[in-house]
Short mmCIF file of C-alpha atoms in Angstrom, two decimals:
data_model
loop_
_atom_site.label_atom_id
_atom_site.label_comp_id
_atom_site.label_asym_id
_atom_site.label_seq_id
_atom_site.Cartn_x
_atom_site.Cartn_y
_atom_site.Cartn_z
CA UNK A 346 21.81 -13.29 3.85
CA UNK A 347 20.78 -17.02 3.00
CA UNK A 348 20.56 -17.74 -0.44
CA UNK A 349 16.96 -20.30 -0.59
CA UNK A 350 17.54 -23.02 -3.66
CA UNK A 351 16.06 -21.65 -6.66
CA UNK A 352 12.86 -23.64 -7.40
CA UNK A 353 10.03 -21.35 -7.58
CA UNK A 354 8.02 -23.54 -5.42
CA UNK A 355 10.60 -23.49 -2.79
CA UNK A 356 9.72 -22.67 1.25
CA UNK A 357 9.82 -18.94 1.54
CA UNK A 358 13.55 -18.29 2.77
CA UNK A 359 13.36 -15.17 5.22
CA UNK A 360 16.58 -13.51 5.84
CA UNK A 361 17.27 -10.89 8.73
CA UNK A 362 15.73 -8.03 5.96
CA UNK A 363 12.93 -9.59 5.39
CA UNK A 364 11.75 -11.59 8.87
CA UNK A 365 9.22 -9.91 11.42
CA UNK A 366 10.75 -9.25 14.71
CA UNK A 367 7.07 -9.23 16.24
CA UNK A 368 4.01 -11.19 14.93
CA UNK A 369 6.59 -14.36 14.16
CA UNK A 370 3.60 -16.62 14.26
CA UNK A 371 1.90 -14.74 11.29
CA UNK A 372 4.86 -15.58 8.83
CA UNK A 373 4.18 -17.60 6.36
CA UNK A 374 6.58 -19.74 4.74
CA UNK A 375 4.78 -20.35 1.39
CA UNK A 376 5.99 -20.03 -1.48
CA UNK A 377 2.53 -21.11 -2.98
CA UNK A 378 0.98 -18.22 -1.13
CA UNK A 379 3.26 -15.38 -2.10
CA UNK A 380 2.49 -16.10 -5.68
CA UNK A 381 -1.57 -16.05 -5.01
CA UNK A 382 -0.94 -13.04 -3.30
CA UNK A 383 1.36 -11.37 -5.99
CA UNK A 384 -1.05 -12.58 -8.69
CA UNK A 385 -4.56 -11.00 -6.94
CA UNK A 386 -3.39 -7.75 -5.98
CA UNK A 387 -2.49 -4.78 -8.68
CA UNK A 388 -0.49 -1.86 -6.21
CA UNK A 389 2.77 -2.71 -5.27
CA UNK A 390 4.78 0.12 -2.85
CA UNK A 391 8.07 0.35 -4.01
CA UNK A 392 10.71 1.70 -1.20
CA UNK A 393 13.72 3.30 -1.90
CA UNK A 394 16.64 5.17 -0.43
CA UNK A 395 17.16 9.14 -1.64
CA UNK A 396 20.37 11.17 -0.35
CA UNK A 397 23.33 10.09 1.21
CA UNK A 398 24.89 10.12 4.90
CA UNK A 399 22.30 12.30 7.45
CA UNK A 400 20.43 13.24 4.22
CA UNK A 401 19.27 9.76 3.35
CA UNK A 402 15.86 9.00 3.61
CA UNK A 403 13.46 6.09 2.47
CA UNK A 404 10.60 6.99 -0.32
CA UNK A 405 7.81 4.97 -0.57
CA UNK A 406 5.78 5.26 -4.25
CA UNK A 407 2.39 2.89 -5.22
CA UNK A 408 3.24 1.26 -8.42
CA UNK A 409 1.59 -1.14 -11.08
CA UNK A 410 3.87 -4.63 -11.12
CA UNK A 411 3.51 -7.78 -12.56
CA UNK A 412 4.74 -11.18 -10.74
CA UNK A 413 6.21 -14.15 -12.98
CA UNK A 414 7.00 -17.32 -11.01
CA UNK A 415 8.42 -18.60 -14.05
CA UNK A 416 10.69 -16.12 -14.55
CA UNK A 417 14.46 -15.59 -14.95
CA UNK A 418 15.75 -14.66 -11.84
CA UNK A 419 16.41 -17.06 -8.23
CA UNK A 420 12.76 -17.56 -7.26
CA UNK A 421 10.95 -15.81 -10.05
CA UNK A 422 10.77 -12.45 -11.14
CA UNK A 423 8.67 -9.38 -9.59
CA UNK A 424 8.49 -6.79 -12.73
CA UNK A 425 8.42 -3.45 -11.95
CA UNK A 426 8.08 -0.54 -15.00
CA UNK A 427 8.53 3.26 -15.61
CA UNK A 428 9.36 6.32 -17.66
CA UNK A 429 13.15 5.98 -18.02
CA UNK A 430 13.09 9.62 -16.81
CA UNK A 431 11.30 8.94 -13.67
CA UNK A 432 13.46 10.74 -10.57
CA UNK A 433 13.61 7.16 -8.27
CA UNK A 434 14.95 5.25 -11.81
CA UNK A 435 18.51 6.00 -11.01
CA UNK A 436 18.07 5.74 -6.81
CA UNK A 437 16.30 2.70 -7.62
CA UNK A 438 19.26 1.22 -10.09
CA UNK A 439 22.37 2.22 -7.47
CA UNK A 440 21.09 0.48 -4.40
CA UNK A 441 18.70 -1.86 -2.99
CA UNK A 442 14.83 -1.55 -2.69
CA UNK A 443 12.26 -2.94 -0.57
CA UNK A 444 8.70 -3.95 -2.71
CA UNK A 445 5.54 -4.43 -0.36
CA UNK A 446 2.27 -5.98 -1.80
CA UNK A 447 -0.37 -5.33 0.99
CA UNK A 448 -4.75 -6.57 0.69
CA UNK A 449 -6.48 -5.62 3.30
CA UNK A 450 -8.87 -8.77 3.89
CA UNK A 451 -10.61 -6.85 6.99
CA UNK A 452 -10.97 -4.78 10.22
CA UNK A 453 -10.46 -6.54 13.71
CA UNK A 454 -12.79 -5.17 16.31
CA UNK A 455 -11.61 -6.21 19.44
CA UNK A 456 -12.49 -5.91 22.87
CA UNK A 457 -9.80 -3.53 23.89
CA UNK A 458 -7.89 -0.89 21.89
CA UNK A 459 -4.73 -2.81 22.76
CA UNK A 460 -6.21 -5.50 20.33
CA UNK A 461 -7.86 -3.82 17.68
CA UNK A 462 -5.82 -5.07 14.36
CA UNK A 463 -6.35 -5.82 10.66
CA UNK A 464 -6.60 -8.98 8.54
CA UNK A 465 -4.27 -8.27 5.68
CA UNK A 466 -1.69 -10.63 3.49
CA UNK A 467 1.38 -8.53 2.87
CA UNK A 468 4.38 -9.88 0.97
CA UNK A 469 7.81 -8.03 1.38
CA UNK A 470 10.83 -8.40 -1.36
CA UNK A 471 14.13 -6.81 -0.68
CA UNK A 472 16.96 -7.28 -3.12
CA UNK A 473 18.56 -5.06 -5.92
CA UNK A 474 16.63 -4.93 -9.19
CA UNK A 475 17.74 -5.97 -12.39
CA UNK A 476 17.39 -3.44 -15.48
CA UNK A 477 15.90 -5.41 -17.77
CA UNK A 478 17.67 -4.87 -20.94
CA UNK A 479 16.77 -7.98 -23.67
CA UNK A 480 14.29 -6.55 -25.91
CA UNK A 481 11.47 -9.99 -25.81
CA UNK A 482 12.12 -9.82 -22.13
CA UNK A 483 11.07 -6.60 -21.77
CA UNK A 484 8.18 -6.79 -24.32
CA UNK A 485 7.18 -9.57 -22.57
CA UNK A 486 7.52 -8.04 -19.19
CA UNK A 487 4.97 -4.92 -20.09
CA UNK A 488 2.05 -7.55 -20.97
CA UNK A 489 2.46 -8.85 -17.90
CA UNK A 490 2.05 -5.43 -15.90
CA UNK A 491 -0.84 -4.74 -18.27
CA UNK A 492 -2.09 -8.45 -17.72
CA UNK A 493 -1.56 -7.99 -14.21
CA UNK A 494 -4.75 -5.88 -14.02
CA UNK A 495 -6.81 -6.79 -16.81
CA UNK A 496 -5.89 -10.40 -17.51
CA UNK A 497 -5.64 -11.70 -21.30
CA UNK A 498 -5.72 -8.15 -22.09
CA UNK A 499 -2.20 -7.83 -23.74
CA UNK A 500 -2.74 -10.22 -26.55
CA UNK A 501 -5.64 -7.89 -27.66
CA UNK A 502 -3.98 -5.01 -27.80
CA UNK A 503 -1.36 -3.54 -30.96
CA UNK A 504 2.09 -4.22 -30.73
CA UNK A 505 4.69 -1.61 -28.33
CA UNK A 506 6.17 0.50 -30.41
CA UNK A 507 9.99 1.26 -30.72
CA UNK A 508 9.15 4.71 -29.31
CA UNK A 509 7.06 3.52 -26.29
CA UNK A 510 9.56 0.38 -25.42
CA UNK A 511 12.53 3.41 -25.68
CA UNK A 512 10.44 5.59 -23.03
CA UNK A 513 10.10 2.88 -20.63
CA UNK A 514 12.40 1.36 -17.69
CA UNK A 515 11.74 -2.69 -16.78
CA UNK A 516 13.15 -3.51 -13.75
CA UNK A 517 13.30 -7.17 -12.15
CA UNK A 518 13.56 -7.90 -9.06
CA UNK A 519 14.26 -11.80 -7.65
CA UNK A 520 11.76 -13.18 -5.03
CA UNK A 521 14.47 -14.58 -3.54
CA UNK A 522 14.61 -12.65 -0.27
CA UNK A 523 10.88 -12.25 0.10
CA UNK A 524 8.19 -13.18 3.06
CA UNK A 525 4.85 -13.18 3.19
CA UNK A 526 2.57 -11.78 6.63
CA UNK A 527 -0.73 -13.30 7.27
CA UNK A 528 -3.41 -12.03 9.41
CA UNK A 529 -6.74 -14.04 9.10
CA UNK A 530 -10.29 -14.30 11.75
CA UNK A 531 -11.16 -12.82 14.67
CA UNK A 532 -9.56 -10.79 17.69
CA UNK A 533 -7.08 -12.45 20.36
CA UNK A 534 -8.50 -10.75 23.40
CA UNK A 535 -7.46 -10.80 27.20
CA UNK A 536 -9.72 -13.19 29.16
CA UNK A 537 -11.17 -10.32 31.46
CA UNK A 538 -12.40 -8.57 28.50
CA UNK A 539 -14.04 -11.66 27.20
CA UNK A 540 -15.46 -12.75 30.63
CA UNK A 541 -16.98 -9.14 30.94
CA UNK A 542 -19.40 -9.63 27.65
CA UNK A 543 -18.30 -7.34 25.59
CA UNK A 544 -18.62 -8.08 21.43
CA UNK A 545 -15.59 -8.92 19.26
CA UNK A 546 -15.29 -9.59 15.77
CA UNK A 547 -14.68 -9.01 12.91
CA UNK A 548 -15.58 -7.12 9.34
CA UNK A 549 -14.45 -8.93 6.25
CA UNK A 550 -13.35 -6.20 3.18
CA UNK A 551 -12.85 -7.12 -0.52
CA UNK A 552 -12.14 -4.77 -3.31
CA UNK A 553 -14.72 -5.17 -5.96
CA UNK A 554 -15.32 -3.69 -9.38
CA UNK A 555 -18.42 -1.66 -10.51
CA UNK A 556 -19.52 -2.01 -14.61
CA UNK A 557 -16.72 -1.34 -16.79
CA UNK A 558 -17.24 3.31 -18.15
CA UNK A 559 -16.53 3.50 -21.91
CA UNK A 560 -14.64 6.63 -22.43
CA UNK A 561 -16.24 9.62 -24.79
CA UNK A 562 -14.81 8.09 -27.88
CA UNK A 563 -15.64 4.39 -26.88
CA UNK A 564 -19.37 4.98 -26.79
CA UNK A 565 -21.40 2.21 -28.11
CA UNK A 566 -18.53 0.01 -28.60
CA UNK A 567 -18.58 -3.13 -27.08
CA UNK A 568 -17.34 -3.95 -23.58
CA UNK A 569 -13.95 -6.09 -24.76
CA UNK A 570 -14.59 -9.80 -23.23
CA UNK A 571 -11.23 -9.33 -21.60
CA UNK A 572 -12.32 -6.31 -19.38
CA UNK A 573 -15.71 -7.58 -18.94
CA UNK A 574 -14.48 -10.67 -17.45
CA UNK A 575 -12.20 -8.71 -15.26
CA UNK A 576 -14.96 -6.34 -13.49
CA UNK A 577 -17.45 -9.43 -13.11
CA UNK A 578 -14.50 -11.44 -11.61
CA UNK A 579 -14.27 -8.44 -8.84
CA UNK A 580 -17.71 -7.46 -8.89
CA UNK A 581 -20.30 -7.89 -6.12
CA UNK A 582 -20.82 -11.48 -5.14
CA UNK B 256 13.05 21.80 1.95
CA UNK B 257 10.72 24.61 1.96
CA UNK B 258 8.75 25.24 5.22
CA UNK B 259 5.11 26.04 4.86
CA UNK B 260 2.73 27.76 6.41
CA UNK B 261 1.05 25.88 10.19
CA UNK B 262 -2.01 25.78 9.55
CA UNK B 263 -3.59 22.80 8.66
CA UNK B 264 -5.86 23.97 5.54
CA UNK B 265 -3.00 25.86 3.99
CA UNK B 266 -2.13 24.24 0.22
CA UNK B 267 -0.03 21.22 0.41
CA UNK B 268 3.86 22.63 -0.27
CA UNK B 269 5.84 19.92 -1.66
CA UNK B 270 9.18 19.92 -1.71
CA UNK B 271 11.75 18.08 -3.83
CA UNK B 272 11.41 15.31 -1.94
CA UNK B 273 7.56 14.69 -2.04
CA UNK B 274 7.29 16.12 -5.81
CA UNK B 275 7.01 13.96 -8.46
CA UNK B 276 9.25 14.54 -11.21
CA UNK B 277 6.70 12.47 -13.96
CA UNK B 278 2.91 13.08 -13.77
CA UNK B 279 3.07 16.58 -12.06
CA UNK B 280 -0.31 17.66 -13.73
CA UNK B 281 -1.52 14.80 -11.22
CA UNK B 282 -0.23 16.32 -8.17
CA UNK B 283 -3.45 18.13 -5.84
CA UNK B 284 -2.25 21.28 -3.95
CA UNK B 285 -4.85 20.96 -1.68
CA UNK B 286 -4.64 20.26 2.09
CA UNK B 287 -8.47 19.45 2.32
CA UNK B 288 -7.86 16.57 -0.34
CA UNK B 289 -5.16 15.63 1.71
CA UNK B 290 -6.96 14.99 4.84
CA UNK B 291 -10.05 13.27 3.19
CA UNK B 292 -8.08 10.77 1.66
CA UNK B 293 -6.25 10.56 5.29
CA UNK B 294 -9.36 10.02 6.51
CA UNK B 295 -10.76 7.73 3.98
CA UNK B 296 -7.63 4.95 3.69
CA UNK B 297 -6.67 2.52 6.84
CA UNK B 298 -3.85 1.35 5.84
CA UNK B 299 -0.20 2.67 5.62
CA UNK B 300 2.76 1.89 4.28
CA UNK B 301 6.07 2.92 6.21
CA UNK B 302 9.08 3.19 5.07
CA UNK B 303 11.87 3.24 6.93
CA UNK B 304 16.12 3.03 5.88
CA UNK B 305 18.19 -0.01 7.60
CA UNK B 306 21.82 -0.57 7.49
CA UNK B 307 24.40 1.32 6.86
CA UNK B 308 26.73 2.69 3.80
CA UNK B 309 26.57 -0.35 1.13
CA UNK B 310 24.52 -2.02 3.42
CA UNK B 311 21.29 0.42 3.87
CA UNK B 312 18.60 -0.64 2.29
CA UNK B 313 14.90 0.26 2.49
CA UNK B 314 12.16 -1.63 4.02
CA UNK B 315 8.55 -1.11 3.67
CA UNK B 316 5.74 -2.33 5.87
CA UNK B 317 1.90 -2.11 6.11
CA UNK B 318 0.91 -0.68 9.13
CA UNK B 319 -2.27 0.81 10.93
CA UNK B 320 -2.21 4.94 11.26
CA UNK B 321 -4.63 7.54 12.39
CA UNK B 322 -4.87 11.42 11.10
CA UNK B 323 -5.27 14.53 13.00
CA UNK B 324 -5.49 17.44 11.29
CA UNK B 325 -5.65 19.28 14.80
CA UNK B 326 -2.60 17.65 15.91
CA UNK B 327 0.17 19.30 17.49
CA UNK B 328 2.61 19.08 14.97
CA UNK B 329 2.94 21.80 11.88
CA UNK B 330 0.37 20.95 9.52
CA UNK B 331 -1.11 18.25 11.49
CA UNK B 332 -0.16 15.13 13.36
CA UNK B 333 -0.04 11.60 11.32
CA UNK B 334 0.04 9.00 13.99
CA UNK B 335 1.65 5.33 13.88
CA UNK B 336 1.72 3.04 16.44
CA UNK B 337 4.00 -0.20 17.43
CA UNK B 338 5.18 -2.58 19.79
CA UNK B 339 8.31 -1.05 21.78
CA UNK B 340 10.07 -4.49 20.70
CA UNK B 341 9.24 -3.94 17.35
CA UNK B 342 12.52 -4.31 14.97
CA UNK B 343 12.04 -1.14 12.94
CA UNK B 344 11.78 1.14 15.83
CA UNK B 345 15.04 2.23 16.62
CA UNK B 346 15.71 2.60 12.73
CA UNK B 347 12.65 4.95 12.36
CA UNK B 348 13.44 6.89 15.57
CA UNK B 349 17.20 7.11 14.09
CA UNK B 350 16.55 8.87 10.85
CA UNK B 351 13.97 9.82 8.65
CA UNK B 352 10.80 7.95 6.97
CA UNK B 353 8.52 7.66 4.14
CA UNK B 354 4.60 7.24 5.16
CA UNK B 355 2.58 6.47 1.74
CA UNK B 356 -0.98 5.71 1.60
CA UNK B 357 -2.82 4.78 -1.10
CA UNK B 358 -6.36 4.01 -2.33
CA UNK B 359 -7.03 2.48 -5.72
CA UNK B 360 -10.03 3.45 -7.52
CA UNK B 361 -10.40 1.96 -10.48
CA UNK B 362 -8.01 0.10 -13.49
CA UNK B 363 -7.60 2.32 -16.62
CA UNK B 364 -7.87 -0.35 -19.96
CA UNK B 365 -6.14 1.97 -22.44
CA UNK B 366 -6.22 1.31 -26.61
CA UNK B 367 -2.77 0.32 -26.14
CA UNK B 368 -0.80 -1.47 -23.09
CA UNK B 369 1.85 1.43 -23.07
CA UNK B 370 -1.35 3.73 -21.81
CA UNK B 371 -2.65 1.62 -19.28
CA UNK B 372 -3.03 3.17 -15.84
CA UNK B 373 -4.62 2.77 -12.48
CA UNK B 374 -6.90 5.44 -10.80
CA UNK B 375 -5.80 6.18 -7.42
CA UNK B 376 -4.90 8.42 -4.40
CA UNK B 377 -1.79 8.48 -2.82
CA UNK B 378 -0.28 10.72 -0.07
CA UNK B 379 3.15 10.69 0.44
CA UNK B 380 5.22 12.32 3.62
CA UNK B 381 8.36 12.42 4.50
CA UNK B 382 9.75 13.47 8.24
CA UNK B 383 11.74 12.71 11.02
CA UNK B 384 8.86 10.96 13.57
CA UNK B 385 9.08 12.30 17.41
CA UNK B 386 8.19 9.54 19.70
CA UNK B 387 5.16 10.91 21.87
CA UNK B 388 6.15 10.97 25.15
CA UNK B 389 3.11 12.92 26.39
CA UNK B 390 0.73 9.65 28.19
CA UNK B 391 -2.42 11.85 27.18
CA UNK B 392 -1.29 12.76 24.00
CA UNK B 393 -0.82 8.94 23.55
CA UNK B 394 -3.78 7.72 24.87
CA UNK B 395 -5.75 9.74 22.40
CA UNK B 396 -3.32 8.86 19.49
CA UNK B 397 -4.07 5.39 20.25
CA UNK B 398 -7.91 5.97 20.35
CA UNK B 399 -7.45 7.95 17.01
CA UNK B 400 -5.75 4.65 15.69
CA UNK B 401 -8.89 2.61 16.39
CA UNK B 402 -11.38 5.45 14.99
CA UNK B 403 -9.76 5.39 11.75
CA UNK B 404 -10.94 1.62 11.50
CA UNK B 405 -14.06 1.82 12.99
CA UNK B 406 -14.90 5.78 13.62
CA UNK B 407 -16.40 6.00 17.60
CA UNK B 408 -15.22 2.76 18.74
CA UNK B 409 -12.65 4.04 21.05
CA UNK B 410 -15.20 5.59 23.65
CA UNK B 411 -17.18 2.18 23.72
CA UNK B 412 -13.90 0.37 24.96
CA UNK B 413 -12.66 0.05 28.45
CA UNK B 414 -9.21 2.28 28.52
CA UNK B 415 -5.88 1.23 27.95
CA UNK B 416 -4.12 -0.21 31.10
CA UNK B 417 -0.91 1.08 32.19
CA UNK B 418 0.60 -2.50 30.65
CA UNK B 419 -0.62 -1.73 27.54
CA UNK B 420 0.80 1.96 27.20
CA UNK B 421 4.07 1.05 28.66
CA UNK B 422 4.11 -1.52 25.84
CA UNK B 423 3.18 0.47 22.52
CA UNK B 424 5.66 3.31 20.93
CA UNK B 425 3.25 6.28 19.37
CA UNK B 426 4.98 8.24 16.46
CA UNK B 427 3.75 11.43 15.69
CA UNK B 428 5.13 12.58 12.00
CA UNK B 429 3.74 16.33 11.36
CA UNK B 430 2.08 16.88 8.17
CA UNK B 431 3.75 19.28 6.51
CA UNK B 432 5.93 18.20 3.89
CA UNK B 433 3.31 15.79 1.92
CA UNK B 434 1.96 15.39 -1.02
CA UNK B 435 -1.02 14.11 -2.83
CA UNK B 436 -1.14 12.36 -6.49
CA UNK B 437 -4.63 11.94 -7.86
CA UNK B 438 -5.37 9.68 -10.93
CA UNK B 439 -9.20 9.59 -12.26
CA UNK B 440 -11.48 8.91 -15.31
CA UNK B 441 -10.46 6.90 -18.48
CA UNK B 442 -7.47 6.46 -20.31
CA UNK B 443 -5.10 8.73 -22.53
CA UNK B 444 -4.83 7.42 -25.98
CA UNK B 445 -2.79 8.53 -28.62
CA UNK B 446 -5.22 9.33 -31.53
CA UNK B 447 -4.30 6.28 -34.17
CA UNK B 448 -5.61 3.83 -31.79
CA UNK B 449 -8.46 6.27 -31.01
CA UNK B 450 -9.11 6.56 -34.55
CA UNK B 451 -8.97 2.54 -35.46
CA UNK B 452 -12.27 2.25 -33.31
CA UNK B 453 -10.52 0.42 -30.26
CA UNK B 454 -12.44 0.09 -27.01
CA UNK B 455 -10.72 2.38 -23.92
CA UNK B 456 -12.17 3.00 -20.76
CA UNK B 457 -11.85 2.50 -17.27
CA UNK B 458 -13.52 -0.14 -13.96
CA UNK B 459 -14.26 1.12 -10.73
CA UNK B 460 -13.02 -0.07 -8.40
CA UNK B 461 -14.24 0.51 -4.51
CA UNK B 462 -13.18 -1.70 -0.84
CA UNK B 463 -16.57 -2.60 0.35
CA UNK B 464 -17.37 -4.64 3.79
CA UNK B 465 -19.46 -7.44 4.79
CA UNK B 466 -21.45 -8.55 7.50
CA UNK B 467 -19.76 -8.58 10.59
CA UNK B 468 -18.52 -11.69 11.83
CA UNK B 469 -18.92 -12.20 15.71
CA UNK B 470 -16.01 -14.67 17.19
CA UNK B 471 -17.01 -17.74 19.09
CA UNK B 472 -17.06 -15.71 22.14
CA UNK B 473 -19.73 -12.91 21.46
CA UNK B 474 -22.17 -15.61 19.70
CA UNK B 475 -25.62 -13.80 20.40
CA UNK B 476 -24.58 -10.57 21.71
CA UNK B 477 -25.64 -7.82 19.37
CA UNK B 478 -23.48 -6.17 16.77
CA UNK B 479 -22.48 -2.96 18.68
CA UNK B 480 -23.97 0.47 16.94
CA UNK B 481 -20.00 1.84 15.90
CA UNK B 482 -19.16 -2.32 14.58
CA UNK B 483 -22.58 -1.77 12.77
CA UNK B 484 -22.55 1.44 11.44
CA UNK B 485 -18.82 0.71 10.02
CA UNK B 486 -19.82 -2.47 7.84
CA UNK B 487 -23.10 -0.30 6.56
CA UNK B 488 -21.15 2.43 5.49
CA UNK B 489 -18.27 0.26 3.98
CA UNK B 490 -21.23 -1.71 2.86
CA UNK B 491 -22.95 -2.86 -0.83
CA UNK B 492 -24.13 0.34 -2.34
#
């Protein structure tokens, strides 16, 4: 395991854990772009190991997460949150984990099956977590999740209270031993395929937002500017 | 682990393993809501265990799957595909693995950050994967990979050459011990903030396609029907 120098805005610094044995060429050793990545997309999955000897086996949960480059630990900090009596908490906190932040940009539609593929930017971080125990950092760590997917939002909300911060786990994990996968444009066919006519392309995808839904009790409130912004920033274009 | 019943429309039967120990009023006991979300989502994510004692760690990775709920394996046969070089392999062939997929339909902006949420599905299973061995059970796993991006496409395509087969590993994992989590509608407030007249609701949120983009190579040959009929149903609504 290399150990990368700990500027945020360092190179990427693969290690064995974290480096594609196939697909090589679509690594990306960007710093730059892991964070636009981490910042755009809201679902992390969070891998981790259950059981022990021939028991042990991976799970794999979708989770809400919130990225600081400035943060605390080598590289920044990846925040992770939940109830401190979730079942992984304790998994999670004796071993390592694996965090994978995939957008799928679009579908490939090749000329063969062989090359039929996706566009996607996935970003992988292995390390052991951090439980986040200083009471500002964790605070601070929440708005972040909840900024994460409706930005600004935090400030506008009431305080956490002592009973809420008590309920929750903050983990952090370093994006030190992270990489990022890039798959962009159209299919790499085999010449005979190309030379015999057939169409390939492909189909861009984009997750976009419909108009914010007031809930029962919410009716004829106004939209706050914060979530408005957020569903016109991922609306249709 | 429990063993439920074969056939493919009996109620999912989690186990300890796929059962959520927060959140179980989200779990959906119901195979048919299983397999639509199966055959909604196009992405995976796989997780797999690597190393050994101290050492093992998860990883997770994004990768391309197909659903059949007629498969041959008890309760159905999730497919994944990859090259036979590929470095996670022999680790998923060695033990067991975690296949999550997820779909996220919408951010939940709570009254206070603690009750922010994210509406989603998200299938989880857990098995030991049996490499298909079978050439025409791989051939059509293959062409069920390529239908779950674009549904059809497969019988437009020349088929796969011997090179190509001898060259891609097909997983089957059966379907049985899975589990679905379901998130929807607006948030869950505790009353005070109800009460002090703050906003709470939720944003869809939907993966919608554009045009499709021909490569340099199939400039002025028309979109095929199944490339066509993809992009209009993933289209604008």
């Amino acid at each position: 395991m290399t150990t990368p120098p700990p500027s945020p805005l360092a190179p990427l610094s693969p290690t064995d854990r974290t480096t594609a044995t196939r697909g090589r060429h679509r690594m990306v050793e960007d710093r730059a772009a892991l964070h636009a990545l981490l910042a755009e997309a809201m679902v992390a999955h969070l891998g981790l190991v259950v059981g022990e000897g021939d028991e042990a086996h991976p799970v794999v949960l979708p989770t809400a997460y919130a990225a600081d480059p400035e943060g605390p630990d080598e590289g920044g900090t990846l925040y992770l949150h939940g109830s401190v009596a979730a079942g992984w908490l304790a998994p999670v906190l004796a071993g390592q984990v694996c965090v994978t932040i995939t957008l799928l940009d679009g579908l490939v539609a090749a000329r063969s099956g062989f090359h039929h593929s996706m566009n996607y930017r996935s970003a992988v971080v292995v390390g052991r977590p951090r439980l986040v125990r200083d009471e500002a950092e964790r605070a601070r760590a929440l708005d972040l999740v909840v900024d994460q997917v409706v930005p600004g939002r935090s400030a506008t909300l009431r305080p956490h209270t002592r009973k809420e911060l008590a309920a929750t786990a903050v983990l952090a994990l370093p994006l030190v031993e992270a990489s990022l996968k890039v798959r962009s444009g159209g299919p790499v066919d085999d010449e005979p395929d190309v030379a015999a006519g057939v169409w390939g392309g492909h189909v861009p995808l984009r997750l976009v937002a419909g108009d914010p839904v007031p809930d029962a009790d919410a009716a004829g409130l106004p939209v706050p500017r914060d979530v408005a912004a957020r569903a016109a920033a991922l609306g249709d274009r």
